[in-house]
Tab-separated table of C-alpha atoms in Angstrom:
chain	number	residue	atom	x	y	z
A	1	MET	CA	24.050	-24.079	-7.797
A	2	PRO	CA	23.968	-20.931	-5.643
A	3	THR	CA	20.660	-19.068	-5.419
A	4	GLU	CA	20.435	-15.347	-6.054
A	5	ILE	CA	18.360	-13.391	-3.545
A	6	LEU	CA	16.553	-10.655	-5.466
A	7	MET	CA	15.342	-7.230	-4.412
A	8	PRO	CA	11.653	-7.898	-3.665
A	9	ALA	CA	8.621	-5.787	-4.508
A	10	LEU	CA	7.251	-5.135	-1.024
A	11	SER	CA	4.369	-2.892	-2.111
A	12	PRO	CA	2.228	-2.633	-5.249
A	13	THR	CA	3.839	0.664	-6.250
A	14	MET	CA	7.448	-0.301	-5.549
A	15	GLU	CA	9.800	-0.205	-8.533
A	16	GLU	CA	12.986	0.401	-6.568
A	17	GLY	CA	14.001	0.733	-2.938
A	18	THR	CA	16.811	1.416	-0.511
A	19	LEU	CA	18.623	-1.494	1.116
A	20	ALA	CA	18.704	0.199	4.497
A	21	LYS	CA	20.491	-2.378	6.647
A	22	TRP	CA	21.727	-5.956	6.506
A	23	LEU	CA	20.915	-7.977	9.626
A	24	VAL	CA	23.099	-10.913	8.517
A	25	LYS	CA	26.663	-11.112	7.244
A	26	GLU	CA	28.525	-13.332	4.829
A	27	GLY	CA	28.934	-16.808	6.306
A	28	ASP	CA	25.794	-16.620	8.457
A	29	THR	CA	23.322	-19.500	8.256
A	30	VAL	CA	19.671	-18.577	7.711
A	31	SER	CA	16.433	-20.560	7.822
A	32	SER	CA	13.058	-19.884	6.248
A	33	GLY	CA	11.455	-16.946	8.060
A	34	ASP	CA	14.685	-15.416	9.369
A	35	VAL	CA	14.883	-11.646	8.863
A	36	MET	CA	17.846	-10.880	6.609
A	37	CYS	CA	17.652	-7.131	5.998
A	38	GLU	CA	15.570	-3.962	6.201
A	39	ILE	CA	14.343	-2.394	2.958
A	40	GLU	CA	12.903	1.093	2.548
A	41	THR	CA	10.051	1.191	0.038
A	42	ASP	CA	8.307	4.278	-1.299
A	43	LYS	CA	6.117	4.171	1.819
A	44	ALA	CA	7.824	2.461	4.743
A	45	THR	CA	10.786	0.500	6.096
A	46	MET	CA	10.055	-3.223	6.053
A	47	GLU	CA	11.821	-6.424	7.038
A	48	PHE	CA	12.743	-8.967	4.345
A	49	GLU	CA	12.734	-12.635	5.348
A	50	ALA	CA	14.513	-15.679	3.980
A	51	VAL	CA	12.397	-18.190	2.066
A	52	ASP	CA	14.935	-21.041	2.025
A	53	GLU	CA	17.646	-22.222	4.358
A	54	GLY	CA	21.317	-21.924	3.536
A	55	THR	CA	24.430	-19.840	4.093
A	56	ILE	CA	24.893	-16.231	2.998
A	57	GLY	CA	27.703	-16.700	0.479
A	58	LYS	CA	28.046	-13.133	-0.694
A	59	ILE	CA	26.335	-9.788	-0.107
A	60	LEU	CA	26.088	-7.959	-3.430
A	61	ILE	CA	24.401	-4.700	-2.343
A	62	ALA	CA	25.822	-2.755	0.604
A	63	ASP	CA	23.919	-1.095	3.460
A	64	GLY	CA	22.374	2.249	2.567
A	65	THR	CA	22.354	1.695	-1.204
A	66	GLU	CA	19.531	3.708	-2.762
A	67	GLY	CA	17.640	3.131	-5.993
A	68	VAL	CA	18.009	-0.664	-6.077
A	69	LYS	CA	15.643	-1.884	-8.797
A	70	VAL	CA	13.175	-4.669	-8.028
A	71	ASN	CA	14.615	-8.081	-9.099
A	72	THR	CA	18.224	-6.899	-8.803
A	73	PRO	CA	20.383	-9.583	-7.089
A	74	ILE	CA	21.251	-8.361	-3.588
A	75	ALA	CA	22.924	-11.476	-2.159
A	76	VAL	CA	23.753	-15.098	-2.934
A	77	LEU	CA	22.560	-18.053	-0.836
A	78	LEU	CA	24.639	-21.244	-0.684
A	79	GLU	CA	23.234	-24.669	0.056
A	80	GLU	CA	24.995	-27.466	1.885
A	81	GLY	CA	28.081	-28.542	-0.052
A	82	GLU	CA	28.368	-25.298	-2.021
A	83	SER	CA	31.137	-22.763	-1.503
A	84	ALA	CA	31.861	-19.166	-2.370
A	85	ASP	CA	33.982	-20.428	-5.289
A	86	ASP	CA	30.739	-21.429	-7.032
A	87	ILE	CA	29.530	-17.843	-7.159
A	88	SER	CA	29.761	-16.060	-10.492
A	89	ALA	CA	29.347	-12.384	-11.252
A	90	PRO	CA	25.847	-11.122	-10.354
A	91	SER	CA	23.350	-11.020	-13.163
A	92	SER	CA	21.406	-7.939	-14.161
A	93	PRO	CA	17.888	-7.275	-12.863
A	94	LYS	CA	15.502	-9.934	-14.142
A	95	THR	CA	12.204	-9.443	-15.886
A	96	GLU	CA	9.450	-11.978	-16.300
A	97	GLN	CA	10.108	-12.196	-20.021
A	98	SER	CA	13.832	-12.827	-19.687
A	99	SER	CA	13.382	-15.340	-16.869
A	100	ASN	CA	10.977	-17.431	-18.899
A	101	THR	CA	12.592	-17.244	-22.340
A	102	ALA	CA	16.333	-16.507	-22.071
A	103	PRO	CA	18.315	-19.713	-22.671
A	104	ALA	CA	21.066	-20.645	-20.255
A	105	ASP	CA	24.444	-21.980	-21.260
A	106	ALA	CA	24.380	-25.654	-20.340
A	107	SER	CA	28.153	-25.573	-19.849
A	108	ASP	CA	27.953	-22.793	-17.267
A	109	LYS	CA	28.202	-24.643	-13.965
A	110	THR	CA	28.718	-21.536	-11.849
A	111	ALA	CA	25.758	-19.394	-12.907
A	112	PRO	CA	23.584	-18.624	-9.866
A	113	ALA	CA	20.249	-20.422	-9.825
A	114	ALA	CA	16.884	-18.746	-9.458
A	115	GLY	CA	16.552	-15.780	-7.172
A	116	TYR	CA	13.623	-15.161	-4.893
A	117	GLY	CA	11.711	-12.301	-3.384
A	118	ARG	CA	8.844	-12.247	-0.918
A	119	GLY	CA	5.254	-11.046	-1.066
A	120	ALA	CA	2.329	-11.368	-3.466
A	121	THR	CA	3.577	-8.497	-5.583
A	122	ASP	CA	7.011	-9.958	-6.360
A	123	ALA	CA	7.982	-10.446	-9.962
A	124	THR	CA	8.217	-14.047	-11.137
A	125	PRO	CA	11.474	-15.627	-9.935
A	126	ALA	CA	14.014	-16.358	-12.650
A	127	ILE	CA	14.801	-20.031	-13.151
A	128	THR	CA	17.729	-21.413	-15.121
A	129	SER	CA	17.209	-24.009	-17.821
A	130	ALA	CA	18.320	-26.674	-15.373
A	131	ALA	CA	14.923	-26.391	-13.664
A	132	PRO	CA	12.699	-29.427	-14.296
A	133	SER	CA	9.651	-29.263	-16.507
A	134	GLY	CA	6.288	-30.939	-16.128
A	135	GLY	CA	4.644	-33.332	-18.547
A	136	ASP	CA	2.959	-30.437	-20.323
A	137	GLY	CA	6.328	-28.823	-21.014
A	138	LYS	CA	5.781	-26.001	-18.539
A	139	ARG	CA	8.713	-25.112	-16.332
A	140	ILE	CA	8.386	-26.044	-12.664
A	141	PHE	CA	9.320	-23.305	-10.205
A	142	ALA	CA	11.116	-24.858	-7.240
A	143	THR	CA	14.049	-24.021	-5.010
A	144	PRO	CA	17.269	-25.990	-5.508
A	145	LEU	CA	16.863	-27.568	-2.062
A	146	ALA	CA	13.291	-28.671	-2.851
A	147	ARG	CA	14.461	-30.179	-6.143
A	148	ARG	CA	17.223	-32.110	-4.396
A	149	ILE	CA	14.888	-33.487	-1.715
A	150	ALA	CA	12.351	-34.459	-4.384
A	151	ALA	CA	15.036	-36.266	-6.369
A	152	GLU	CA	16.180	-38.193	-3.289
A	153	LYS	CA	12.594	-39.278	-2.548
A	154	GLY	CA	11.687	-39.975	-6.156
A	155	LEU	CA	8.922	-37.358	-6.146
A	156	ASP	CA	7.471	-35.881	-9.316
A	157	LEU	CA	7.539	-32.121	-8.741
A	158	SER	CA	4.838	-31.617	-11.364
A	159	GLN	CA	2.478	-33.319	-8.878
A	160	VAL	CA	3.398	-30.961	-5.997
A	161	SER	CA	1.672	-27.658	-5.316
A	162	GLY	CA	4.070	-24.929	-4.142
A	163	SER	CA	3.394	-22.641	-1.189
A	164	GLY	CA	6.288	-20.250	-1.782
A	165	PRO	CA	6.163	-16.852	-3.499
A	166	ARG	CA	4.120	-17.062	-6.704
A	167	GLY	CA	3.542	-20.800	-6.279
A	168	ARG	CA	7.205	-21.749	-6.004
A	169	ILE	CA	7.863	-25.177	-4.469
A	170	ILE	CA	9.974	-24.871	-1.345
A	171	LYS	CA	11.512	-27.289	1.143
A	172	ALA	CA	8.387	-27.482	3.346
A	173	ASP	CA	6.261	-28.645	0.395
A	174	VAL	CA	8.312	-31.797	-0.227
A	175	GLN	CA	10.025	-32.561	3.082
A	176	GLY	CA	7.187	-34.625	4.568
A	177	LEU	CA	6.058	-36.297	1.354
A	178	SER	CA	6.698	-39.760	-0.038
A	179	GLN	CA	5.868	-41.199	-3.440
A	180	SER	CA	2.663	-42.701	-2.087
A	181	ASP	CA	1.252	-39.555	-0.508
A	182	ALA	CA	2.452	-36.921	-2.967
A	183	PRO	CA	-0.491	-34.972	-4.397
A	184	LYS	CA	-1.683	-36.354	-7.714
A	185	ALA	CA	-1.919	-33.902	-10.578
A	186	ALA	CA	-2.200	-30.956	-8.205
A	187	PRO	CA	-2.839	-27.832	-10.246
A	188	ALA	CA	-0.056	-25.301	-10.062
A	189	GLN	CA	-0.973	-22.171	-8.191
A	190	SER	CA	-1.743	-19.391	-10.570
A	191	ALA	CA	0.628	-16.502	-10.082
A	192	PRO	CA	-1.004	-13.179	-9.258
A	193	ALA	CA	-0.608	-10.587	-11.920
A	194	ALA	CA	2.450	-8.432	-11.458
A	195	PRO	CA	1.543	-4.855	-10.567
A	196	GLU	CA	1.497	-2.423	-13.416
A	197	ALA	CA	4.492	-0.140	-13.326
A	198	ILE	CA	3.589	3.433	-12.509
A	199	ALA	CA	5.157	5.635	-15.099
A	200	ALA	CA	6.512	9.035	-14.171
A	201	PRO	CA	4.240	11.909	-15.205
A	202	ALA	CA	4.970	12.884	-18.797
A	203	SER	CA	3.175	16.239	-18.728
A	204	GLY	CA	5.017	19.547	-18.558
A	205	PRO	CA	8.418	20.641	-19.840
A	206	SER	CA	11.498	18.470	-19.390
A	207	ALA	CA	13.871	18.899	-16.453
A	208	GLU	CA	16.509	20.342	-18.778
A	209	THR	CA	14.056	22.928	-20.105
A	210	VAL	CA	13.000	24.011	-16.629
A	211	MET	CA	16.607	24.216	-15.409
A	212	LYS	CA	17.471	26.421	-18.347
A	213	MET	CA	14.473	28.707	-17.639
A	214	TYR	CA	15.801	29.413	-14.151
A	215	GLU	CA	19.470	29.576	-15.044
A	216	GLY	CA	21.115	32.376	-13.088
A	217	ARG	CA	18.420	32.416	-10.395
A	218	ASP	CA	19.020	31.308	-6.808
A	219	PHE	CA	17.301	27.971	-6.091
A	220	GLU	CA	17.749	24.689	-4.282
A	221	GLU	CA	17.382	21.464	-6.250
A	222	VAL	CA	15.465	18.779	-4.328
A	223	THR	CA	15.913	15.183	-5.463
A	224	LEU	CA	12.653	13.230	-5.604
A	225	ASN	CA	12.409	10.348	-3.161
A	226	GLY	CA	10.338	7.233	-3.835
A	227	MET	CA	7.263	8.565	-2.047
A	228	ARG	CA	7.218	11.877	-3.933
A	229	LYS	CA	7.672	10.059	-7.267
A	230	THR	CA	4.767	7.767	-6.447
A	231	ILE	CA	2.498	10.629	-5.345
A	232	ALA	CA	3.322	12.581	-8.508
A	233	ALA	CA	2.655	9.607	-10.785
A	234	ARG	CA	-0.534	8.374	-9.106
A	235	LEU	CA	-2.224	11.762	-8.730
A	236	THR	CA	-1.280	12.854	-12.242
A	237	GLU	CA	-2.833	9.620	-13.452
A	238	ALA	CA	-5.877	10.219	-11.248
A	239	LYS	CA	-6.576	13.725	-12.588
A	240	GLN	CA	-6.015	12.619	-16.178
A	241	SER	CA	-8.029	9.400	-16.098
A	242	ILE	CA	-10.749	9.846	-13.444
A	243	PRO	CA	-13.809	11.945	-14.399
A	244	HIS	CA	-14.078	13.995	-11.199
A	245	PHE	CA	-17.128	16.001	-10.257
A	246	TYR	CA	-17.655	17.969	-7.062
A	247	LEU	CA	-20.502	18.357	-4.578
A	248	ARG	CA	-20.413	21.028	-1.849
A	249	ARG	CA	-22.394	21.455	1.367
A	250	ASP	CA	-22.219	23.642	4.462
A	251	ILE	CA	-22.577	21.761	7.742
A	252	GLN	CA	-23.555	23.447	11.005
A	253	LEU	CA	-21.387	22.159	13.844
A	254	ASP	CA	-22.861	23.754	16.972
A	255	ALA	CA	-24.737	20.617	18.102
A	256	LEU	CA	-21.671	18.482	17.437
A	257	MET	CA	-19.331	20.855	19.308
A	258	LYS	CA	-21.571	20.810	22.370
A	259	PHE	CA	-21.998	17.025	22.200
A	260	ARG	CA	-18.243	16.567	21.804
A	261	ALA	CA	-17.497	18.779	24.809
A	262	ASP	CA	-19.934	16.778	26.964
A	263	LEU	CA	-18.464	13.450	25.844
A	264	ASN	CA	-14.870	14.565	26.383
A	265	LYS	CA	-15.729	15.672	29.903
A	266	GLN	CA	-17.117	12.215	30.653
A	267	LEU	CA	-14.179	10.461	28.995
A	268	GLU	CA	-11.537	12.588	30.693
A	269	THR	CA	-10.887	9.979	33.395
A	270	ARG	CA	-10.088	7.419	30.668
A	271	GLY	CA	-7.624	9.744	28.969
A	272	VAL	CA	-9.772	9.932	25.820
A	273	LYS	CA	-10.225	13.180	23.907
A	274	LEU	CA	-12.350	13.021	20.776
A	275	SER	CA	-11.581	15.318	17.845
A	276	VAL	CA	-13.974	16.684	15.256
A	277	ASN	CA	-12.163	14.449	12.763
A	278	ASP	CA	-13.187	11.369	14.767
A	279	PHE	CA	-16.839	12.375	14.313
A	280	ILE	CA	-16.288	12.970	10.584
A	281	ILE	CA	-14.835	9.451	10.217
A	282	LYS	CA	-17.788	7.918	12.051
A	283	ALA	CA	-20.337	10.030	10.152
A	284	SER	CA	-18.805	9.009	6.825
A	285	ALA	CA	-18.687	5.325	7.762
A	286	LEU	CA	-22.367	5.298	8.740
A	287	ALA	CA	-23.289	7.254	5.604
A	288	LEU	CA	-21.637	4.601	3.439
A	289	GLN	CA	-23.836	2.020	5.149
A	290	SER	CA	-27.013	4.021	4.593
A	291	VAL	CA	-26.088	4.670	0.923
A	292	PRO	CA	-24.481	1.292	0.097
A	293	ASP	CA	-24.281	1.881	-3.670
A	294	ALA	CA	-21.783	4.683	-2.970
A	295	ASN	CA	-19.532	2.359	-0.955
A	296	ALA	CA	-17.758	1.290	-4.124
A	297	VAL	CA	-14.482	1.319	-6.058
A	298	TRP	CA	-13.538	1.257	-9.737
A	299	ALA	CA	-11.877	-1.995	-10.905
A	300	SER	CA	-11.048	-1.288	-14.559
A	301	ASP	CA	-13.913	-3.223	-16.182
A	302	ARG	CA	-16.246	-3.501	-13.188
A	303	ILE	CA	-17.356	-1.860	-9.946
A	304	LEU	CA	-16.768	-3.487	-6.578
A	305	LYS	CA	-19.341	-2.692	-3.883
A	306	LEU	CA	-17.867	-3.093	-0.429
A	307	LYS	CA	-19.896	-4.333	2.532
A	308	PRO	CA	-17.812	-2.808	5.378
A	309	SER	CA	-17.002	0.902	5.649
A	310	ASP	CA	-13.220	1.045	5.281
A	311	VAL	CA	-12.415	4.751	5.560
A	312	ALA	CA	-8.986	6.146	4.589
A	313	VAL	CA	-7.731	9.346	6.212
A	314	ALA	CA	-4.958	11.483	4.722
A	315	VAL	CA	-2.039	12.070	7.114
A	316	ALA	CA	0.625	14.621	6.195
A	317	ILE	CA	4.214	13.553	6.831
A	318	GLU	CA	7.542	15.077	5.908
A	319	GLY	CA	7.966	14.796	2.152
A	320	GLY	CA	4.529	13.389	1.373
A	321	LEU	CA	1.469	11.774	2.880
A	322	PHE	CA	-0.077	8.467	3.872
A	323	THR	CA	-3.736	7.439	3.785
A	324	PRO	CA	-4.056	4.809	6.525
A	325	VAL	CA	-7.330	2.888	6.401
A	326	LEU	CA	-9.630	2.403	9.390
A	327	LYS	CA	-11.339	-0.865	8.548
A	328	ASP	CA	-14.914	-1.651	9.654
A	329	SER	CA	-15.306	1.931	10.889
A	330	GLU	CA	-19.090	1.627	11.097
A	331	MET	CA	-18.704	-1.040	13.806
A	332	LYS	CA	-16.303	0.887	16.050
A	333	SER	CA	-17.060	3.368	18.814
A	334	LEU	CA	-15.865	6.955	18.601
A	335	SER	CA	-13.257	6.308	21.284
A	336	ALA	CA	-11.973	3.214	19.441
A	337	LEU	CA	-11.747	5.170	16.169
A	338	SER	CA	-9.932	7.985	17.976
A	339	ALA	CA	-7.340	5.635	19.491
A	340	GLU	CA	-6.783	3.774	16.218
A	341	MET	CA	-6.417	6.997	14.244
A	342	LYS	CA	-3.854	8.374	16.699
A	343	ASP	CA	-1.837	5.143	16.465
A	344	LEU	CA	-1.969	5.003	12.654
A	345	ALA	CA	-1.040	8.679	12.316
A	346	ALA	CA	1.925	8.322	14.687
A	347	ARG	CA	3.278	5.278	12.870
A	348	ALA	CA	2.653	6.933	9.496
A	349	ARG	CA	4.874	9.850	10.500
A	350	ASP	CA	7.553	7.349	11.527
A	351	ARG	CA	6.990	5.447	8.240
A	352	LYS	CA	6.271	2.264	10.155
A	353	LEU	CA	2.949	1.321	8.542
A	354	ALA	CA	2.628	-2.066	6.863
A	355	PRO	CA	1.146	-2.065	3.326
A	356	HIS	CA	-2.166	-3.588	4.449
A	357	GLU	CA	-2.647	-0.602	6.774
A	358	TYR	CA	-2.654	2.001	3.974
A	359	GLN	CA	-4.130	0.003	1.086
A	360	GLY	CA	-7.806	-0.542	0.347
A	361	GLY	CA	-10.915	1.324	1.405
A	362	SER	CA	-13.552	2.894	-0.825
A	363	PHE	CA	-13.687	6.414	0.601
A	364	ALA	CA	-11.153	8.909	1.944
A	365	ILE	CA	-11.115	12.035	4.098
A	366	SER	CA	-8.705	14.944	3.676
A	367	ASN	CA	-9.050	17.535	6.439
A	368	LEU	CA	-7.221	20.852	6.059
A	369	GLY	CA	-9.528	22.735	8.399
A	370	MET	CA	-6.899	22.751	11.151
A	371	PHE	CA	-4.709	24.815	8.811
A	372	GLY	CA	-7.382	27.475	8.403
A	373	VAL	CA	-8.449	26.387	4.897
A	374	ASP	CA	-12.133	27.214	4.308
A	375	ASN	CA	-12.691	24.787	1.414
A	376	PHE	CA	-10.821	22.949	-1.331
A	377	ASP	CA	-11.215	20.173	-3.907
A	378	ALA	CA	-9.362	16.940	-3.145
A	379	VAL	CA	-8.004	14.542	-5.779
A	380	ILE	CA	-9.444	11.027	-5.667
A	381	ASN	CA	-6.925	8.341	-4.719
A	382	PRO	CA	-7.674	5.406	-7.063
A	383	PRO	CA	-9.400	3.017	-6.857
A	384	HIS	CA	-11.551	4.913	-4.322
A	385	GLY	CA	-14.929	6.116	-5.535
A	386	SER	CA	-14.876	9.396	-3.603
A	387	ILE	CA	-12.989	11.634	-1.173
A	388	LEU	CA	-14.304	14.242	1.257
A	389	ALA	CA	-12.372	17.534	1.526
A	390	VAL	CA	-13.026	19.135	4.923
A	391	GLY	CA	-12.531	22.838	5.609
A	392	ALA	CA	-12.420	24.849	8.831
A	393	GLY	CA	-15.404	25.511	11.047
A	394	VAL	CA	-16.093	29.247	10.867
A	395	ARG	CA	-18.586	31.418	12.784
A	396	LYS	CA	-20.879	33.069	10.274
A	397	PRO	CA	-24.442	34.402	10.013
A	398	VAL	CA	-27.079	31.879	8.940
A	399	VAL	CA	-30.828	31.897	8.483
A	400	GLY	CA	-32.559	29.722	11.094
A	401	LYS	CA	-35.484	27.348	10.585
A	402	ASP	CA	-37.994	30.063	11.452
A	403	GLY	CA	-36.360	32.581	9.139
A	404	GLU	CA	-34.522	34.410	11.897
A	405	LEU	CA	-30.942	35.537	11.391
A	406	THR	CA	-28.510	33.880	13.783
A	407	VAL	CA	-24.836	32.969	14.076
A	408	ALA	CA	-23.549	29.384	13.785
A	409	THR	CA	-20.302	27.480	13.367
A	410	VAL	CA	-20.314	26.339	9.742
A	411	MET	CA	-17.925	23.870	8.097
A	412	SER	CA	-17.681	23.691	4.304
A	413	VAL	CA	-17.082	20.245	2.785
A	414	THR	CA	-16.563	19.157	-0.819
A	415	LEU	CA	-17.132	15.597	-2.006
A	416	SER	CA	-14.979	14.689	-5.027
A	417	VAL	CA	-16.655	11.829	-6.881
A	418	ASP	CA	-15.553	9.379	-9.584
A	419	HIS	CA	-18.389	9.612	-12.115
A	420	ARG	CA	-17.600	6.108	-13.378
A	421	VAL	CA	-18.605	4.735	-9.983
A	422	ILE	CA	-21.085	7.234	-8.511
A	423	ASP	CA	-23.586	9.390	-10.384
A	424	GLY	CA	-24.683	12.848	-9.287
A	425	ALA	CA	-27.854	11.914	-7.405
A	426	LEU	CA	-26.115	9.056	-5.591
A	427	GLY	CA	-23.222	11.321	-4.590
A	428	ALA	CA	-25.730	13.896	-3.321
A	429	GLN	CA	-27.393	11.223	-1.172
A	430	LEU	CA	-24.047	10.247	0.335
A	431	LEU	CA	-23.114	13.835	1.141
A	432	THR	CA	-26.559	14.505	2.628
A	433	ALA	CA	-26.191	11.430	4.861
A	434	ILE	CA	-22.799	12.687	6.091
A	435	LYS	CA	-24.283	16.125	6.795
A	436	ASP	CA	-27.252	14.654	8.673
A	437	ASN	CA	-24.980	12.529	10.863
A	438	LEU	CA	-22.759	15.478	11.786
A	439	GLU	CA	-25.651	17.846	12.492
A	440	ASN	CA	-27.379	15.189	14.621
A	441	PRO	CA	-24.420	13.571	16.397
A	442	MET	CA	-26.507	11.737	18.999
A	443	THR	CA	-27.848	9.439	16.237
A	444	MET	CA	-24.324	8.129	15.599
A	445	LEU	CA	-24.420	6.398	18.982
A	446	ALA	CA	-27.717	4.609	18.264
């Protein structure tokens, strides 16, 4: 029976996407790993690959279609011996409940078989009742081609461990096996939990109420894209569910500015120019190492303490923002951090970051100093334990160590902290460590 290809969940927050471009056409033959189309998620444009081999029998969703729900059939794959006449009308988007419990009409010989997506966050593929079951009565998830090969070889699929999405048995799992060397009682791979759907913020008046309030006024209505919907939902959730508290310090930058100028002069021949933000990233990474209990994230019923310093940095783009993560920042030189940050920021603005490049980390930096903002309070991006809001460096009078009045370049920073993860004294230690690193920049090279 034909196999439905489903709209995959390509990121943890993806509920729908845009099918930007098909790279195959009806009648084309594809193999496992072939790129079939480009899909725009709420964060980036990503390639979607075939899991099985076969022929594209029908394309159900056209190029440029927006708002395609995850698990909606987007195409139909035909195996050898099948034709387009076997294709029935596309089914509606599948849910895990319906795929596991909805009975299939045994007389329906043209209903498409299970669809598939790609990636650890995909919803469980839907399997028709024709799928074999194991001895314990549990349904076996396998592609039609894998089932056919297993039948020809006399293999018991309940003894085969699948390597496809969510443990699904694919052609490669059975092709080289015989009855004698098939795995015995191999435990089925446990499927990772499907990501929780992010609900739209429920606070505030309805759209109809707001529209009525401004009836007769001149305004432009802006439709929310996937990124803006995700930002709205996640940050509303963050402010409502995370017990924020805030710690503020002034940091004198004169030593750092002089040190930076000297370094940039020496690095000029290599085409490297360090920014103040590069020093802030390095200072924060080293501070997380010196205060390891603060290098932590909230995981619902537990706290995870990270060993490396994976520092996220907010990057503004048109219509939203990304927070690419610089992994193992404590191990990298200032010039390496500078080059990596420039690359991540450029690809973020082009929406070309892969999910693993903007997920993770325990700590984030949001720098609005370049926009002339003196200070502000940033919202924690869950599951991070804290975020540092960085203001502009401003010349102002200060009292020196000997009590004399002098002028210095002072930068105000605010550390927003998740009180479930970090208590007040621990947060103060982390912020003090960041301040010490920035006011004594030479120590960051030790």
